[in-house]
């Protein structure tokens, strides 16, 4: 009986050897993608069990590397834009480093991760810019205190504060939630604990370069508790060593917003992503172009009432061939982007999109309320929904039919004594259509759909809210004579100085 079991064991091993090949790296150092560096000769495939022995250095810099299982006893370095997918287990008793640069990132996706070795993710940051980041590896690696020891000298300091901070939605200063910077004087010391998985942090470095995170390769689901507290805003981040799908244009089902829609405020089912180039928050939701979030990229979300749980699933993971941490593709949806300049260096913007299947009321995941977390400016431009729900919107989506009678209320917050200028840019609108801004105080319609056409107003009092300005999309020239102003609009002052509120019916073409 014992002999029979031994025979069956050998037979099963031989069968598995036929199903899964064996690849051992034999060169002292060299490229993963060079066939002669492996024994037997050949670049590993998804059907191979791969081994990197002690004393061997493997350099992986090309997309598409695969293995069934991978055992690292030596050293593996994954350079941007290299990608590695291990279907089952990556067992690391050696050293693995994943490296990003200014335009790309190394990327690793595994079925499971074990071993006592060292894994490091080198996350590239541009110097002099604030970034929102998260740990792309599991916790239990480098502590925040050690991270500051390693990189603190390159972090711009304000007094005793390092330029590394968490976001606090429990405390509001001057009407805005604030950051809690780690400090060198003991008032907020860096803890001897690792970065929390899926939690976001802000950071600013003096010069271009990488910061190092250590830990294991995360396998989902990874969850993070969303708190409502005073504002509902939470800073979360991609916890994987690969990119993730952000919205339905990136992946129809396996994306962050679809997975977490029930955990977010219905008026804010969006990701608010800091753009260090523009100095503004980009809005990503189901109405925007395809978006993948890079390893270590953090973003704001607003929780539902009472809080919730953000979940990062394995199926969200994806290798992206290029990444500058702001990857965004065109959605080819008719769009009007309105900007407002206060002639003092501040610019605000709001966006309207025209999509089939949407309504004039709230479309969760398509309309996006205005960001109200850290860095919110008191100078603002926004819209109200045509069927108002009391929320100020940075992105409003309306039906792509009957748009000439779909008049969008514009809200403005600006101080007395400033001069404000409206401009608009459009995409995917028919060439014969125009964009007008209606000013109910000056009783004018002004075309604003190219750089040479603007509407400028000098404010003699503070302006707050909606009621004065309206956005029109039309295929005909507009003038005040086309509207029965007296019967269609009634203006009355609000409780805010200089604010006008509309009461009565929306204007219709006369």
mmCIF file with all atom_site columns, N, CA and C in Angstrom, residues 213-276:
data_model
loop_
_atom_site.group_PDB
_atom_site.id
_atom_site.type_symbol
_atom_site.label_atom_id
_atom_site.label_alt_id
_atom_site.label_comp_id
_atom_site.label_asym_id
_atom_site.label_entity_id
_atom_site.label_seq_id
_atom_site.pdbx_PDB_ins_code
_atom_site.Cartn_x
_atom_site.Cartn_y
_atom_site.Cartn_z
_atom_site.occupancy
_atom_site.B_iso_or_equiv
_atom_site.pdbx_formal_charge
_atom_site.auth_seq_id
_atom_site.auth_comp_id
_atom_site.auth_asym_id
_atom_site.auth_atom_id
_atom_site.pdbx_PDB_model_num
ATOM 1   N N  . UNK A 1 213 ? 8.320   53.185 0.235   1.00 0.00 ? 213 UNK A N  1
ATOM 2   C CA . UNK A 1 213 ? 7.413   52.469 1.124   1.00 0.00 ? 213 UNK A CA 1
ATOM 3   C C  . UNK A 1 213 ? 7.868   51.011 1.185   1.00 0.00 ? 213 UNK A C  1
ATOM 4   N N  . UNK A 1 214 ? 7.754   50.377 2.341   1.00 0.00 ? 214 UNK A N  1
ATOM 5   C CA . UNK A 1 214 ? 8.061   48.957 2.457   1.00 0.00 ? 214 UNK A CA 1
ATOM 6   C C  . UNK A 1 214 ? 6.867   48.227 3.048   1.00 0.00 ? 214 UNK A C  1
ATOM 7   N N  . UNK A 1 215 ? 6.776   46.945 2.768   1.00 0.00 ? 215 UNK A N  1
ATOM 8   C CA . UNK A 1 215 ? 5.667   46.128 3.256   1.00 0.00 ? 215 UNK A CA 1
ATOM 9   C C  . UNK A 1 215 ? 5.474   44.945 2.332   1.00 0.00 ? 215 UNK A C  1
ATOM 10  N N  . UNK A 1 216 ? 4.320   44.317 2.395   1.00 0.00 ? 216 UNK A N  1
ATOM 11  C CA . UNK A 1 216 ? 4.009   43.219 1.505   1.00 0.00 ? 216 UNK A CA 1
ATOM 12  C C  . UNK A 1 216 ? 3.165   43.688 0.339   1.00 0.00 ? 216 UNK A C  1
ATOM 13  N N  . UNK A 1 217 ? 2.917   42.802 -0.624  1.00 0.00 ? 217 UNK A N  1
ATOM 14  C CA . UNK A 1 217 ? 2.048   43.107 -1.750  1.00 0.00 ? 217 UNK A CA 1
ATOM 15  C C  . UNK A 1 217 ? 0.613   42.826 -1.321  1.00 0.00 ? 217 UNK A C  1
ATOM 16  N N  . UNK A 1 218 ? -0.225  43.843 -1.326  1.00 0.00 ? 218 UNK A N  1
ATOM 17  C CA . UNK A 1 218 ? -1.605  43.679 -0.888  1.00 0.00 ? 218 UNK A CA 1
ATOM 18  C C  . UNK A 1 218 ? -2.399  42.797 -1.833  1.00 0.00 ? 218 UNK A C  1
ATOM 19  N N  . UNK A 1 219 ? -3.251  41.974 -1.241  1.00 0.00 ? 219 UNK A N  1
ATOM 20  C CA . UNK A 1 219 ? -4.251  41.210 -1.964  1.00 0.00 ? 219 UNK A CA 1
ATOM 21  C C  . UNK A 1 219 ? -5.595  41.557 -1.335  1.00 0.00 ? 219 UNK A C  1
ATOM 22  N N  . UNK A 1 220 ? -6.558  41.947 -2.181  1.00 0.00 ? 220 UNK A N  1
ATOM 23  C CA . UNK A 1 220 ? -7.830  42.437 -1.671  1.00 0.00 ? 220 UNK A CA 1
ATOM 24  C C  . UNK A 1 220 ? -8.763  41.336 -1.203  1.00 0.00 ? 220 UNK A C  1
ATOM 25  N N  . UNK A 1 221 ? -9.909  41.727 -0.638  1.00 0.00 ? 221 UNK A N  1
ATOM 26  C CA . UNK A 1 221 ? -10.324 43.121 -0.538  1.00 0.00 ? 221 UNK A CA 1
ATOM 27  C C  . UNK A 1 221 ? -9.628  43.856 0.600   1.00 0.00 ? 221 UNK A C  1
ATOM 28  N N  . UNK A 1 222 ? -9.286  45.122 0.326   1.00 0.00 ? 222 UNK A N  1
ATOM 29  C CA . UNK A 1 222 ? -8.770  46.019 1.348   1.00 0.00 ? 222 UNK A CA 1
ATOM 30  C C  . UNK A 1 222 ? -9.875  47.036 1.643   1.00 0.00 ? 222 UNK A C  1
ATOM 31  N N  . UNK A 1 223 ? -10.182 47.241 2.922   1.00 0.00 ? 223 UNK A N  1
ATOM 32  C CA . UNK A 1 223 ? -11.267 48.157 3.286   1.00 0.00 ? 223 UNK A CA 1
ATOM 33  C C  . UNK A 1 223 ? -10.747 49.298 4.143   1.00 0.00 ? 223 UNK A C  1
ATOM 34  N N  . UNK A 1 224 ? -11.482 50.414 4.081   1.00 0.00 ? 224 UNK A N  1
ATOM 35  C CA . UNK A 1 224 ? -11.149 51.590 4.896   1.00 0.00 ? 224 UNK A CA 1
ATOM 36  C C  . UNK A 1 224 ? -12.456 52.208 5.389   1.00 0.00 ? 224 UNK A C  1
ATOM 37  N N  . UNK A 1 225 ? -12.514 52.489 6.689   1.00 0.00 ? 225 UNK A N  1
ATOM 38  C CA . UNK A 1 225 ? -13.721 53.042 7.289   1.00 0.00 ? 225 UNK A CA 1
ATOM 39  C C  . UNK A 1 225 ? -13.862 54.517 6.954   1.00 0.00 ? 225 UNK A C  1
ATOM 40  N N  . UNK A 1 226 ? -15.011 54.872 6.371   1.00 0.00 ? 226 UNK A N  1
ATOM 41  C CA . UNK A 1 226 ? -15.326 56.266 6.061   1.00 0.00 ? 226 UNK A CA 1
ATOM 42  C C  . UNK A 1 226 ? -16.120 56.862 7.215   1.00 0.00 ? 226 UNK A C  1
ATOM 43  N N  . UNK A 1 227 ? -15.710 58.028 7.686   1.00 0.00 ? 227 UNK A N  1
ATOM 44  C CA . UNK A 1 227 ? -16.402 58.694 8.787   1.00 0.00 ? 227 UNK A CA 1
ATOM 45  C C  . UNK A 1 227 ? -17.133 59.923 8.283   1.00 0.00 ? 227 UNK A C  1
ATOM 46  N N  . UNK A 1 228 ? -18.277 60.209 8.896   1.00 0.00 ? 228 UNK A N  1
ATOM 47  C CA . UNK A 1 228 ? -19.016 61.412 8.531   1.00 0.00 ? 228 UNK A CA 1
ATOM 48  C C  . UNK A 1 228 ? -18.500 62.608 9.319   1.00 0.00 ? 228 UNK A C  1
ATOM 49  N N  . UNK A 1 229 ? -18.449 62.491 10.641  1.00 0.00 ? 229 UNK A N  1
ATOM 50  C CA . UNK A 1 229 ? -18.006 63.584 11.518  1.00 0.00 ? 229 UNK A CA 1
ATOM 51  C C  . UNK A 1 229 ? -18.639 64.912 11.094  1.00 0.00 ? 229 UNK A C  1
ATOM 52  N N  . UNK A 1 230 ? -17.834 65.966 10.921  1.00 0.00 ? 230 UNK A N  1
ATOM 53  C CA . UNK A 1 230 ? -18.399 67.277 10.634  1.00 0.00 ? 230 UNK A CA 1
ATOM 54  C C  . UNK A 1 230 ? -18.637 67.527 9.151   1.00 0.00 ? 230 UNK A C  1
ATOM 55  N N  . UNK A 1 231 ? -17.843 66.904 8.291   1.00 0.00 ? 231 UNK A N  1
ATOM 56  C CA . UNK A 1 231 ? -17.920 67.232 6.869   1.00 0.00 ? 231 UNK A CA 1
ATOM 57  C C  . UNK A 1 231 ? -18.256 66.053 5.964   1.00 0.00 ? 231 UNK A C  1
ATOM 58  N N  . UNK A 1 232 ? -17.955 64.835 6.377   1.00 0.00 ? 232 UNK A N  1
ATOM 59  C CA . UNK A 1 232 ? -18.162 63.666 5.530   1.00 0.00 ? 232 UNK A CA 1
ATOM 60  C C  . UNK A 1 232 ? -17.041 63.398 4.545   1.00 0.00 ? 232 UNK A C  1
ATOM 61  N N  . UNK A 1 233 ? -16.082 64.330 4.430   1.00 0.00 ? 233 UNK A N  1
ATOM 62  C CA . UNK A 1 233 ? -14.992 64.143 3.466   1.00 0.00 ? 233 UNK A CA 1
ATOM 63  C C  . UNK A 1 233 ? -13.913 63.236 4.061   1.00 0.00 ? 233 UNK A C  1
ATOM 64  N N  . UNK A 1 234 ? -13.441 62.277 3.251   1.00 0.00 ? 234 UNK A N  1
ATOM 65  C CA . UNK A 1 234 ? -12.403 61.330 3.663   1.00 0.00 ? 234 UNK A CA 1
ATOM 66  C C  . UNK A 1 234 ? -11.348 61.248 2.570   1.00 0.00 ? 234 UNK A C  1
ATOM 67  N N  . UNK A 1 235 ? -10.091 61.150 2.993   1.00 0.00 ? 235 UNK A N  1
ATOM 68  C CA . UNK A 1 235 ? -8.986  61.002 2.042   1.00 0.00 ? 235 UNK A CA 1
ATOM 69  C C  . UNK A 1 235 ? -8.563  59.536 2.039   1.00 0.00 ? 235 UNK A C  1
ATOM 70  N N  . UNK A 1 236 ? -8.815  58.856 0.915   1.00 0.00 ? 236 UNK A N  1
ATOM 71  C CA . UNK A 1 236 ? -8.494  57.441 0.778   1.00 0.00 ? 236 UNK A CA 1
ATOM 72  C C  . UNK A 1 236 ? -7.512  57.276 -0.374  1.00 0.00 ? 236 UNK A C  1
ATOM 73  N N  . UNK A 1 237 ? -6.927  56.071 -0.504  1.00 0.00 ? 237 UNK A N  1
ATOM 74  C CA . UNK A 1 237 ? -5.939  55.889 -1.561  1.00 0.00 ? 237 UNK A CA 1
ATOM 75  C C  . UNK A 1 237 ? -5.823  54.455 -2.030  1.00 0.00 ? 237 UNK A C  1
ATOM 76  N N  . UNK A 1 238 ? -5.321  54.291 -3.239  1.00 0.00 ? 238 UNK A N  1
ATOM 77  C CA . UNK A 1 238 ? -5.097  52.985 -3.852  1.00 0.00 ? 238 UNK A CA 1
ATOM 78  C C  . UNK A 1 238 ? -4.077  52.202 -3.019  1.00 0.00 ? 238 UNK A C  1
ATOM 79  N N  . UNK A 1 239 ? -4.453  51.036 -2.454  1.00 0.00 ? 239 UNK A N  1
ATOM 80  C CA . UNK A 1 239 ? -3.535  50.280 -1.609  1.00 0.00 ? 239 UNK A CA 1
ATOM 81  C C  . UNK A 1 239 ? -2.741  49.213 -2.348  1.00 0.00 ? 239 UNK A C  1
ATOM 82  N N  . UNK A 1 240 ? -2.862  49.158 -3.670  1.00 0.00 ? 240 UNK A N  1
ATOM 83  C CA . UNK A 1 240 ? -2.232  48.087 -4.435  1.00 0.00 ? 240 UNK A CA 1
ATOM 84  C C  . UNK A 1 240 ? -0.956  48.555 -5.129  1.00 0.00 ? 240 UNK A C  1
ATOM 85  N N  . UNK A 1 241 ? -0.105  47.575 -5.467  1.00 0.00 ? 241 UNK A N  1
ATOM 86  C CA . UNK A 1 241 ? 1.131   47.848 -6.208  1.00 0.00 ? 241 UNK A CA 1
ATOM 87  C C  . UNK A 1 241 ? 0.881   47.893 -7.705  1.00 0.00 ? 241 UNK A C  1
ATOM 88  N N  . UNK A 1 242 ? -0.360  48.102 -8.077  1.00 0.00 ? 242 UNK A N  1
ATOM 89  C CA . UNK A 1 242 ? -0.775  48.276 -9.465  1.00 0.00 ? 242 UNK A CA 1
ATOM 90  C C  . UNK A 1 242 ? -1.805  49.392 -9.498  1.00 0.00 ? 242 UNK A C  1
ATOM 91  N N  . UNK A 1 243 ? -2.172  49.838 -10.694 1.00 0.00 ? 243 UNK A N  1
ATOM 92  C CA . UNK A 1 243 ? -3.265  50.789 -10.826 1.00 0.00 ? 243 UNK A CA 1
ATOM 93  C C  . UNK A 1 243 ? -4.595  50.098 -10.544 1.00 0.00 ? 243 UNK A C  1
ATOM 94  N N  . UNK A 1 244 ? -5.653  50.910 -10.356 1.00 0.00 ? 244 UNK A N  1
ATOM 95  C CA . UNK A 1 244 ? -7.008  50.385 -10.230 1.00 0.00 ? 244 UNK A CA 1
ATOM 96  C C  . UNK A 1 244 ? -7.922  51.151 -11.180 1.00 0.00 ? 244 UNK A C  1
ATOM 97  N N  . UNK A 1 245 ? -8.997  50.487 -11.625 1.00 0.00 ? 245 UNK A N  1
ATOM 98  C CA . UNK A 1 245 ? -10.014 51.157 -12.426 1.00 0.00 ? 245 UNK A CA 1
ATOM 99  C C  . UNK A 1 245 ? -10.806 52.106 -11.537 1.00 0.00 ? 245 UNK A C  1
ATOM 100 N N  . UNK A 1 246 ? -11.022 53.349 -12.031 1.00 0.00 ? 246 UNK A N  1
ATOM 101 C CA . UNK A 1 246 ? -11.722 54.331 -11.229 1.00 0.00 ? 246 UNK A CA 1
ATOM 102 C C  . UNK A 1 246 ? -13.204 54.399 -11.505 1.00 0.00 ? 246 UNK A C  1
ATOM 103 N N  . UNK A 1 247 ? -13.602 54.329 -12.794 1.00 0.00 ? 247 UNK A N  1
ATOM 104 C CA . UNK A 1 247 ? -15.002 54.545 -13.160 1.00 0.00 ? 247 UNK A CA 1
ATOM 105 C C  . UNK A 1 247 ? -15.428 53.589 -14.271 1.00 0.00 ? 247 UNK A C  1
ATOM 106 N N  . UNK A 1 248 ? -16.701 53.691 -14.685 1.00 0.00 ? 248 UNK A N  1
ATOM 107 C CA . UNK A 1 248 ? -17.228 52.729 -15.649 1.00 0.00 ? 248 UNK A CA 1
ATOM 108 C C  . UNK A 1 248 ? -16.585 52.847 -17.020 1.00 0.00 ? 248 UNK A C  1
ATOM 109 N N  . UNK A 1 249 ? -16.107 54.029 -17.394 1.00 0.00 ? 249 UNK A N  1
ATOM 110 C CA . UNK A 1 249 ? -15.412 54.159 -18.673 1.00 0.00 ? 249 UNK A CA 1
ATOM 111 C C  . UNK A 1 249 ? -14.053 53.464 -18.652 1.00 0.00 ? 249 UNK A C  1
ATOM 112 N N  . UNK A 1 250 ? -13.522 53.207 -17.459 1.00 0.00 ? 250 UNK A N  1
ATOM 113 C CA . UNK A 1 250 ? -12.284 52.431 -17.342 1.00 0.00 ? 250 UNK A CA 1
ATOM 114 C C  . UNK A 1 250 ? -12.589 50.935 -17.324 1.00 0.00 ? 250 UNK A C  1
ATOM 115 N N  . UNK A 1 251 ? -13.633 50.539 -16.591 1.00 0.00 ? 251 UNK A N  1
ATOM 116 C CA . UNK A 1 251 ? -14.115 49.155 -16.579 1.00 0.00 ? 251 UNK A CA 1
ATOM 117 C C  . UNK A 1 251 ? -15.585 49.183 -16.197 1.00 0.00 ? 251 UNK A C  1
ATOM 118 N N  . UNK A 1 252 ? -16.415 48.467 -16.938 1.00 0.00 ? 252 UNK A N  1
ATOM 119 C CA . UNK A 1 252 ? -17.872 48.593 -16.791 1.00 0.00 ? 252 UNK A CA 1
ATOM 120 C C  . UNK A 1 252 ? -18.338 48.269 -15.381 1.00 0.00 ? 252 UNK A C  1
ATOM 121 N N  . UNK A 1 253 ? -17.758 47.253 -14.750 1.00 0.00 ? 253 UNK A N  1
ATOM 122 C CA . UNK A 1 253 ? -18.238 46.832 -13.426 1.00 0.00 ? 253 UNK A CA 1
ATOM 123 C C  . UNK A 1 253 ? -17.179 46.922 -12.333 1.00 0.00 ? 253 UNK A C  1
ATOM 124 N N  . UNK A 1 254 ? -15.949 46.533 -12.653 1.00 0.00 ? 254 UNK A N  1
ATOM 125 C CA . UNK A 1 254 ? -14.923 46.402 -11.619 1.00 0.00 ? 254 UNK A CA 1
ATOM 126 C C  . UNK A 1 254 ? -14.152 47.701 -11.447 1.00 0.00 ? 254 UNK A C  1
ATOM 127 N N  . UNK A 1 255 ? -14.838 48.712 -10.917 1.00 0.00 ? 255 UNK A N  1
ATOM 128 C CA . UNK A 1 255 ? -14.202 50.006 -10.698 1.00 0.00 ? 255 UNK A CA 1
ATOM 129 C C  . UNK A 1 255 ? -14.571 50.527 -9.316  1.00 0.00 ? 255 UNK A C  1
ATOM 130 N N  . UNK A 1 256 ? -13.808 51.500 -8.836  1.00 0.00 ? 256 UNK A N  1
ATOM 131 C CA . UNK A 1 256 ? -13.992 51.989 -7.467  1.00 0.00 ? 256 UNK A CA 1
ATOM 132 C C  . UNK A 1 256 ? -15.383 52.557 -7.245  1.00 0.00 ? 256 UNK A C  1
ATOM 133 N N  . UNK A 1 257 ? -15.882 53.393 -8.145  1.00 0.00 ? 257 UNK A N  1
ATOM 134 C CA . UNK A 1 257 ? -17.150 54.080 -7.910  1.00 0.00 ? 257 UNK A CA 1
ATOM 135 C C  . UNK A 1 257 ? -18.335 53.123 -7.944  1.00 0.00 ? 257 UNK A C  1
ATOM 136 N N  . UNK A 1 258 ? -18.359 52.193 -8.885  1.00 0.00 ? 258 UNK A N  1
ATOM 137 C CA . UNK A 1 258 ? -19.452 51.229 -8.938  1.00 0.00 ? 258 UNK A CA 1
ATOM 138 C C  . UNK A 1 258 ? -19.464 50.350 -7.693  1.00 0.00 ? 258 UNK A C  1
ATOM 139 N N  . UNK A 1 259 ? -18.286 49.926 -7.267  1.00 0.00 ? 259 UNK A N  1
ATOM 140 C CA . UNK A 1 259 ? -18.192 49.075 -6.079  1.00 0.00 ? 259 UNK A CA 1
ATOM 141 C C  . UNK A 1 259 ? -18.656 49.805 -4.821  1.00 0.00 ? 259 UNK A C  1
ATOM 142 N N  . UNK A 1 260 ? -18.415 51.108 -4.741  1.00 0.00 ? 260 UNK A N  1
ATOM 143 C CA . UNK A 1 260 ? -18.644 51.844 -3.497  1.00 0.00 ? 260 UNK A CA 1
ATOM 144 C C  . UNK A 1 260 ? -19.801 52.837 -3.555  1.00 0.00 ? 260 UNK A C  1
ATOM 145 N N  . UNK A 1 261 ? -20.644 52.770 -4.591  1.00 0.00 ? 261 UNK A N  1
ATOM 146 C CA . UNK A 1 261 ? -21.698 53.765 -4.761  1.00 0.00 ? 261 UNK A CA 1
ATOM 147 C C  . UNK A 1 261 ? -22.606 53.857 -3.540  1.00 0.00 ? 261 UNK A C  1
ATOM 148 N N  . UNK A 1 262 ? -22.913 52.749 -2.908  1.00 0.00 ? 262 UNK A N  1
ATOM 149 C CA . UNK A 1 262 ? -23.840 52.765 -1.761  1.00 0.00 ? 262 UNK A CA 1
ATOM 150 C C  . UNK A 1 262 ? -23.197 53.324 -0.501  1.00 0.00 ? 262 UNK A C  1
ATOM 151 N N  . UNK A 1 263 ? -21.886 53.523 -0.513  1.00 0.00 ? 263 UNK A N  1
ATOM 152 C CA . UNK A 1 263 ? -21.173 54.020 0.664   1.00 0.00 ? 263 UNK A CA 1
ATOM 153 C C  . UNK A 1 263 ? -20.952 55.528 0.625   1.00 0.00 ? 263 UNK A C  1
ATOM 154 N N  . UNK A 1 264 ? -21.337 56.162 -0.481  1.00 0.00 ? 264 UNK A N  1
ATOM 155 C CA . UNK A 1 264 ? -21.044 57.579 -0.679  1.00 0.00 ? 264 UNK A CA 1
ATOM 156 C C  . UNK A 1 264 ? -22.319 58.404 -0.677  1.00 0.00 ? 264 UNK A C  1
ATOM 157 N N  . UNK A 1 265 ? -22.176 59.697 -0.365  1.00 0.00 ? 265 UNK A N  1
ATOM 158 C CA . UNK A 1 265 ? -23.287 60.632 -0.435  1.00 0.00 ? 265 UNK A CA 1
ATOM 159 C C  . UNK A 1 265 ? -23.806 60.651 -1.876  1.00 0.00 ? 265 UNK A C  1
ATOM 160 N N  . UNK A 1 266 ? -25.123 60.468 -2.089  1.00 0.00 ? 266 UNK A N  1
ATOM 161 C CA . UNK A 1 266 ? -25.641 60.386 -3.463  1.00 0.00 ? 266 UNK A CA 1
ATOM 162 C C  . UNK A 1 266 ? -25.324 61.597 -4.334  1.00 0.00 ? 266 UNK A C  1
ATOM 163 N N  . UNK A 1 267 ? -25.150 62.770 -3.739  1.00 0.00 ? 267 UNK A N  1
ATOM 164 C CA . UNK A 1 267 ? -24.817 63.968 -4.521  1.00 0.00 ? 267 UNK A CA 1
ATOM 165 C C  . UNK A 1 267 ? -23.323 64.073 -4.807  1.00 0.00 ? 267 UNK A C  1
ATOM 166 N N  . UNK A 1 268 ? -22.546 63.129 -4.284  1.00 0.00 ? 268 UNK A N  1
ATOM 167 C CA . UNK A 1 268 ? -21.084 63.210 -4.400  1.00 0.00 ? 268 UNK A CA 1
ATOM 168 C C  . UNK A 1 268 ? -20.482 61.840 -4.722  1.00 0.00 ? 268 UNK A C  1
ATOM 169 N N  . UNK A 1 269 ? -21.126 61.067 -5.587  1.00 0.00 ? 269 UNK A N  1
ATOM 170 C CA . UNK A 1 269 ? -20.566 59.766 -5.979  1.00 0.00 ? 269 UNK A CA 1
ATOM 171 C C  . UNK A 1 269 ? -19.490 60.025 -7.027  1.00 0.00 ? 269 UNK A C  1
ATOM 172 N N  . UNK A 1 270 ? -18.364 60.512 -6.549  1.00 0.00 ? 270 UNK A N  1
ATOM 173 C CA . UNK A 1 270 ? -17.258 60.944 -7.402  1.00 0.00 ? 270 UNK A CA 1
ATOM 174 C C  . UNK A 1 270 ? -15.962 60.828 -6.610  1.00 0.00 ? 270 UNK A C  1
ATOM 175 N N  . UNK A 1 271 ? -14.861 60.849 -7.346  1.00 0.00 ? 271 UNK A N  1
ATOM 176 C CA . UNK A 1 271 ? -13.533 60.958 -6.746  1.00 0.00 ? 271 UNK A CA 1
ATOM 177 C C  . UNK A 1 271 ? -13.008 62.356 -7.027  1.00 0.00 ? 271 UNK A C  1
ATOM 178 N N  . UNK A 1 272 ? -12.467 62.997 -6.011  1.00 0.00 ? 272 UNK A N  1
ATOM 179 C CA . UNK A 1 272 ? -11.943 64.352 -6.135  1.00 0.00 ? 272 UNK A CA 1
ATOM 180 C C  . UNK A 1 272 ? -10.421 64.250 -6.010  1.00 0.00 ? 272 UNK A C  1
ATOM 181 N N  . UNK A 1 273 ? -9.741  64.420 -7.140  1.00 0.00 ? 273 UNK A N  1
ATOM 182 C CA . UNK A 1 273 ? -8.316  64.099 -7.252  1.00 0.00 ? 273 UNK A CA 1
ATOM 183 C C  . UNK A 1 273 ? -7.513  65.389 -7.434  1.00 0.00 ? 273 UNK A C  1
ATOM 184 N N  . UNK A 1 274 ? -6.603  65.639 -6.519  1.00 0.00 ? 274 UNK A N  1
ATOM 185 C CA . UNK A 1 274 ? -5.776  66.846 -6.585  1.00 0.00 ? 274 UNK A CA 1
ATOM 186 C C  . UNK A 1 274 ? -4.889  66.799 -7.820  1.00 0.00 ? 274 UNK A C  1
ATOM 187 N N  . UNK A 1 275 ? -4.903  67.898 -8.569  1.00 0.00 ? 275 UNK A N  1
ATOM 188 C CA . UNK A 1 275 ? -4.073  68.025 -9.756  1.00 0.00 ? 275 UNK A CA 1
ATOM 189 C C  . UNK A 1 275 ? -2.984  69.058 -9.465  1.00 0.00 ? 275 UNK A C  1
ATOM 190 N N  . UNK A 1 276 ? -1.748  68.626 -9.209  1.00 0.00 ? 276 UNK A N  1
ATOM 191 C CA . UNK A 1 276 ? -0.698  69.579 -8.838  1.00 0.00 ? 276 UNK A CA 1
ATOM 192 C C  . UNK A 1 276 ? -0.348  70.557 -9.954  1.00 0.00 ? 276 UNK A C  1
#
